[in-house]
């Protein structure tokens, strides 16, 4: 799958955004190591702490299906800035794939690529 195809799936997912409070729709598509792709959209809630970012929804869908390793994530919004995963999402993603490639996409389709370890160089880990 090309970057553009992954971004297209994230863009399609954005159409289902539920963002009545921020009016900041976003979508995400995460590619598993086996090539399967899961998508997600932002799901806001009046109790703001329960809002789910698009990346978390995509990741959660994949994990719920037994996936544990990922190679790429595209995240998009309709804004003029590149859509970067928030800090909480970076931590969620690092739990599974610290080297994940992140495609941060603007509303006009332009994007930049970063690896997660550059965006979150020192994630929290729990080791016994
Ligand atoms: Zn987030």
mmCIF file of C-alpha atoms and ligand atoms in Angstrom:
data_model
loop_
_atom_site.group_PDB
_atom_site.id
_atom_site.type_symbol
_atom_site.label_atom_id
_atom_site.label_comp_id
_atom_site.label_asym_id
_atom_site.label_seq_id
_atom_site.Cartn_x
_atom_site.Cartn_y
_atom_site.Cartn_z
ATOM 1 C CA UNK A 1 0.000 0.000 0.000
ATOM 2 C CA UNK A 2 1.330 3.422 -0.893
ATOM 3 C CA UNK A 3 1.405 6.417 1.442
ATOM 4 C CA UNK A 4 -1.334 7.999 -0.689
ATOM 5 C CA UNK A 5 -3.571 4.943 -0.365
ATOM 6 C CA UNK A 6 -3.148 4.912 3.421
ATOM 7 C CA UNK A 7 -3.862 8.649 3.563
ATOM 8 C CA UNK A 8 -6.970 8.134 1.433
ATOM 9 C CA UNK A 9 -8.308 5.615 3.958
ATOM 10 C CA UNK A 10 -7.623 8.066 6.790
ATOM 11 C CA UNK A 11 -9.435 10.751 4.834
ATOM 12 C CA UNK A 12 -12.455 8.476 4.321
ATOM 13 C CA UNK A 13 -12.507 7.716 8.058
ATOM 14 C CA UNK A 14 -12.481 11.443 8.811
ATOM 15 C CA UNK A 15 -15.924 11.686 7.186
ATOM 16 C CA UNK A 16 -17.339 9.800 10.193
ATOM 17 C CA UNK A 17 -15.826 12.166 12.770
ATOM 18 C CA UNK A 18 -17.973 13.105 15.710
ATOM 19 C CA UNK A 19 -16.541 16.466 16.739
ATOM 20 C CA UNK A 20 -19.423 18.781 17.712
ATOM 21 C CA UNK A 21 -17.357 20.582 20.372
ATOM 22 C CA UNK A 22 -13.990 21.264 18.760
ATOM 23 C CA UNK A 23 -15.210 21.222 15.140
ATOM 24 C CA UNK A 24 -11.864 19.577 14.407
ATOM 25 C CA UNK A 25 -12.632 16.427 12.427
ATOM 26 C CA UNK A 26 -9.830 13.928 12.049
ATOM 27 C CA UNK A 27 -9.277 10.451 10.713
ATOM 28 C CA UNK A 28 -6.546 7.874 10.991
ATOM 29 C CA UNK A 29 -5.492 4.674 9.270
ATOM 30 C CA UNK A 30 -2.978 2.327 10.865
ATOM 31 C CA UNK A 31 -1.176 -0.338 8.880
ATOM 32 C CA UNK A 32 -0.295 -3.526 10.731
ATOM 33 C CA UNK A 33 2.929 -5.409 10.083
ATOM 34 C CA UNK A 34 0.883 -7.998 8.167
ATOM 35 C CA UNK A 35 -0.512 -5.268 5.883
ATOM 36 C CA UNK A 36 -4.009 -5.153 7.281
ATOM 37 C CA UNK A 37 -5.325 -1.621 7.841
ATOM 38 C CA UNK A 38 -7.669 -0.332 10.533
ATOM 39 C CA UNK A 39 -9.234 3.115 10.522
ATOM 40 C CA UNK A 40 -10.657 5.451 13.108
ATOM 41 C CA UNK A 41 -12.152 8.885 13.534
ATOM 42 C CA UNK A 42 -12.314 11.306 16.415
ATOM 43 C CA UNK A 43 -15.156 10.588 18.837
ATOM 44 C CA UNK A 44 -15.786 13.532 21.158
ATOM 45 C CA UNK A 45 -17.918 13.469 24.270
ATOM 46 C CA UNK A 46 -19.568 16.146 26.390
ATOM 47 C CA UNK A 47 -17.421 14.775 29.201
ATOM 48 C CA UNK A 48 -14.257 15.874 27.415
ATOM 49 C CA UNK A 49 -12.013 13.398 29.187
ATOM 50 C CA UNK A 50 -13.779 10.592 27.369
ATOM 51 C CA UNK A 51 -12.984 11.952 23.923
ATOM 52 C CA UNK A 52 -11.107 9.482 21.717
ATOM 53 C CA UNK A 53 -8.639 10.660 19.099
ATOM 54 C CA UNK A 54 -8.828 9.080 15.643
ATOM 55 C CA UNK A 55 -5.455 7.391 16.139
ATOM 56 C CA UNK A 56 -6.589 5.794 19.376
ATOM 57 C CA UNK A 57 -9.780 4.532 17.732
ATOM 58 C CA UNK A 58 -7.817 2.988 14.841
ATOM 59 C CA UNK A 59 -5.249 1.471 17.198
ATOM 60 C CA UNK A 60 -7.915 0.144 19.562
ATOM 61 C CA UNK A 61 -9.810 -1.489 16.699
ATOM 62 C CA UNK A 62 -6.628 -3.214 15.561
ATOM 63 C CA UNK A 63 -5.626 -4.367 19.052
ATOM 64 C CA UNK A 64 -9.146 -5.666 19.661
ATOM 65 C CA UNK A 65 -8.655 -7.859 16.587
ATOM 66 C CA UNK A 66 -5.417 -9.273 17.983
ATOM 67 C CA UNK A 67 -2.922 -7.021 16.187
ATOM 68 C CA UNK A 68 0.144 -6.029 18.188
ATOM 69 C CA UNK A 69 2.689 -4.670 15.706
ATOM 70 C CA UNK A 70 2.324 -1.774 13.297
ATOM 71 C CA UNK A 71 4.442 -0.139 10.623
ATOM 72 C CA UNK A 72 2.654 3.055 9.524
ATOM 73 C CA UNK A 73 -0.054 5.442 10.620
ATOM 74 C CA UNK A 74 -1.666 8.219 8.614
ATOM 75 C CA UNK A 75 -3.533 10.912 10.531
ATOM 76 C CA UNK A 76 -5.431 13.724 8.825
ATOM 77 C CA UNK A 77 -7.647 16.684 9.632
ATOM 78 C CA UNK A 78 -9.153 19.436 7.532
ATOM 79 C CA UNK A 79 -6.805 22.056 8.972
ATOM 80 C CA UNK A 80 -3.925 23.986 7.463
ATOM 81 C CA UNK A 81 -1.330 22.447 9.788
ATOM 82 C CA UNK A 82 0.116 18.953 9.629
ATOM 83 C CA UNK A 83 -1.963 16.732 11.913
ATOM 84 C CA UNK A 84 0.364 15.436 14.593
ATOM 85 C CA UNK A 85 -0.698 12.792 17.132
ATOM 86 C CA UNK A 86 -1.259 14.293 20.574
ATOM 87 C CA UNK A 87 0.992 13.260 23.456
ATOM 88 C CA UNK A 88 -1.429 10.676 24.805
ATOM 89 C CA UNK A 89 -1.732 9.014 21.390
ATOM 90 C CA UNK A 90 2.041 8.958 21.007
ATOM 91 C CA UNK A 91 2.251 7.045 24.270
ATOM 92 C CA UNK A 92 -0.524 4.660 23.199
ATOM 93 C CA UNK A 93 1.212 3.946 19.891
ATOM 94 C CA UNK A 94 4.649 3.546 21.502
ATOM 95 C CA UNK A 95 3.272 0.723 23.634
ATOM 96 C CA UNK A 96 3.176 -1.416 20.488
ATOM 97 C CA UNK A 97 5.497 0.060 17.871
ATOM 98 C CA UNK A 98 8.064 2.637 19.037
ATOM 99 C CA UNK A 99 9.521 2.834 15.513
ATOM 100 C CA UNK A 100 6.132 3.442 13.862
ATOM 101 C CA UNK A 101 6.178 5.714 10.821
ATOM 102 C CA UNK A 102 3.745 8.615 11.225
ATOM 103 C CA UNK A 103 2.300 10.359 8.159
ATOM 104 C CA UNK A 104 0.993 13.703 9.445
ATOM 105 C CA UNK A 105 -1.405 15.057 6.822
ATOM 106 C CA UNK A 106 -2.872 18.525 6.237
ATOM 107 C CA UNK A 107 -6.335 19.197 4.886
ATOM 108 C CA UNK A 108 -4.921 19.813 1.409
ATOM 109 C CA UNK A 109 -3.327 16.350 1.394
ATOM 110 C CA UNK A 110 0.282 17.412 1.858
ATOM 111 C CA UNK A 111 2.085 15.414 4.502
ATOM 112 C CA UNK A 112 5.300 14.949 6.419
ATOM 113 C CA UNK A 113 6.730 11.698 7.724
ATOM 114 C CA UNK A 114 8.271 11.172 11.155
ATOM 115 C CA UNK A 115 9.131 8.117 13.181
ATOM 116 C CA UNK A 116 7.427 7.812 16.531
ATOM 117 C CA UNK A 117 10.701 7.561 18.432
ATOM 118 C CA UNK A 118 11.527 11.081 17.214
ATOM 119 C CA UNK A 119 8.137 12.426 18.302
ATOM 120 C CA UNK A 120 8.246 10.668 21.682
ATOM 121 C CA UNK A 121 11.894 9.952 22.493
ATOM 122 C CA UNK A 122 11.358 8.741 26.057
ATOM 123 C CA UNK A 123 7.992 6.948 26.355
ATOM 124 C CA UNK A 124 6.812 5.631 29.671
ATOM 125 C CA UNK A 125 7.472 1.924 29.992
ATOM 126 C CA UNK A 126 6.592 -0.503 32.729
ATOM 127 C CA UNK A 127 9.168 -3.132 33.360
ATOM 128 C CA UNK A 128 9.284 -5.592 36.221
HETATM 129 ZN ZN1 LIG B 1 -4.572 11.949 20.565
#
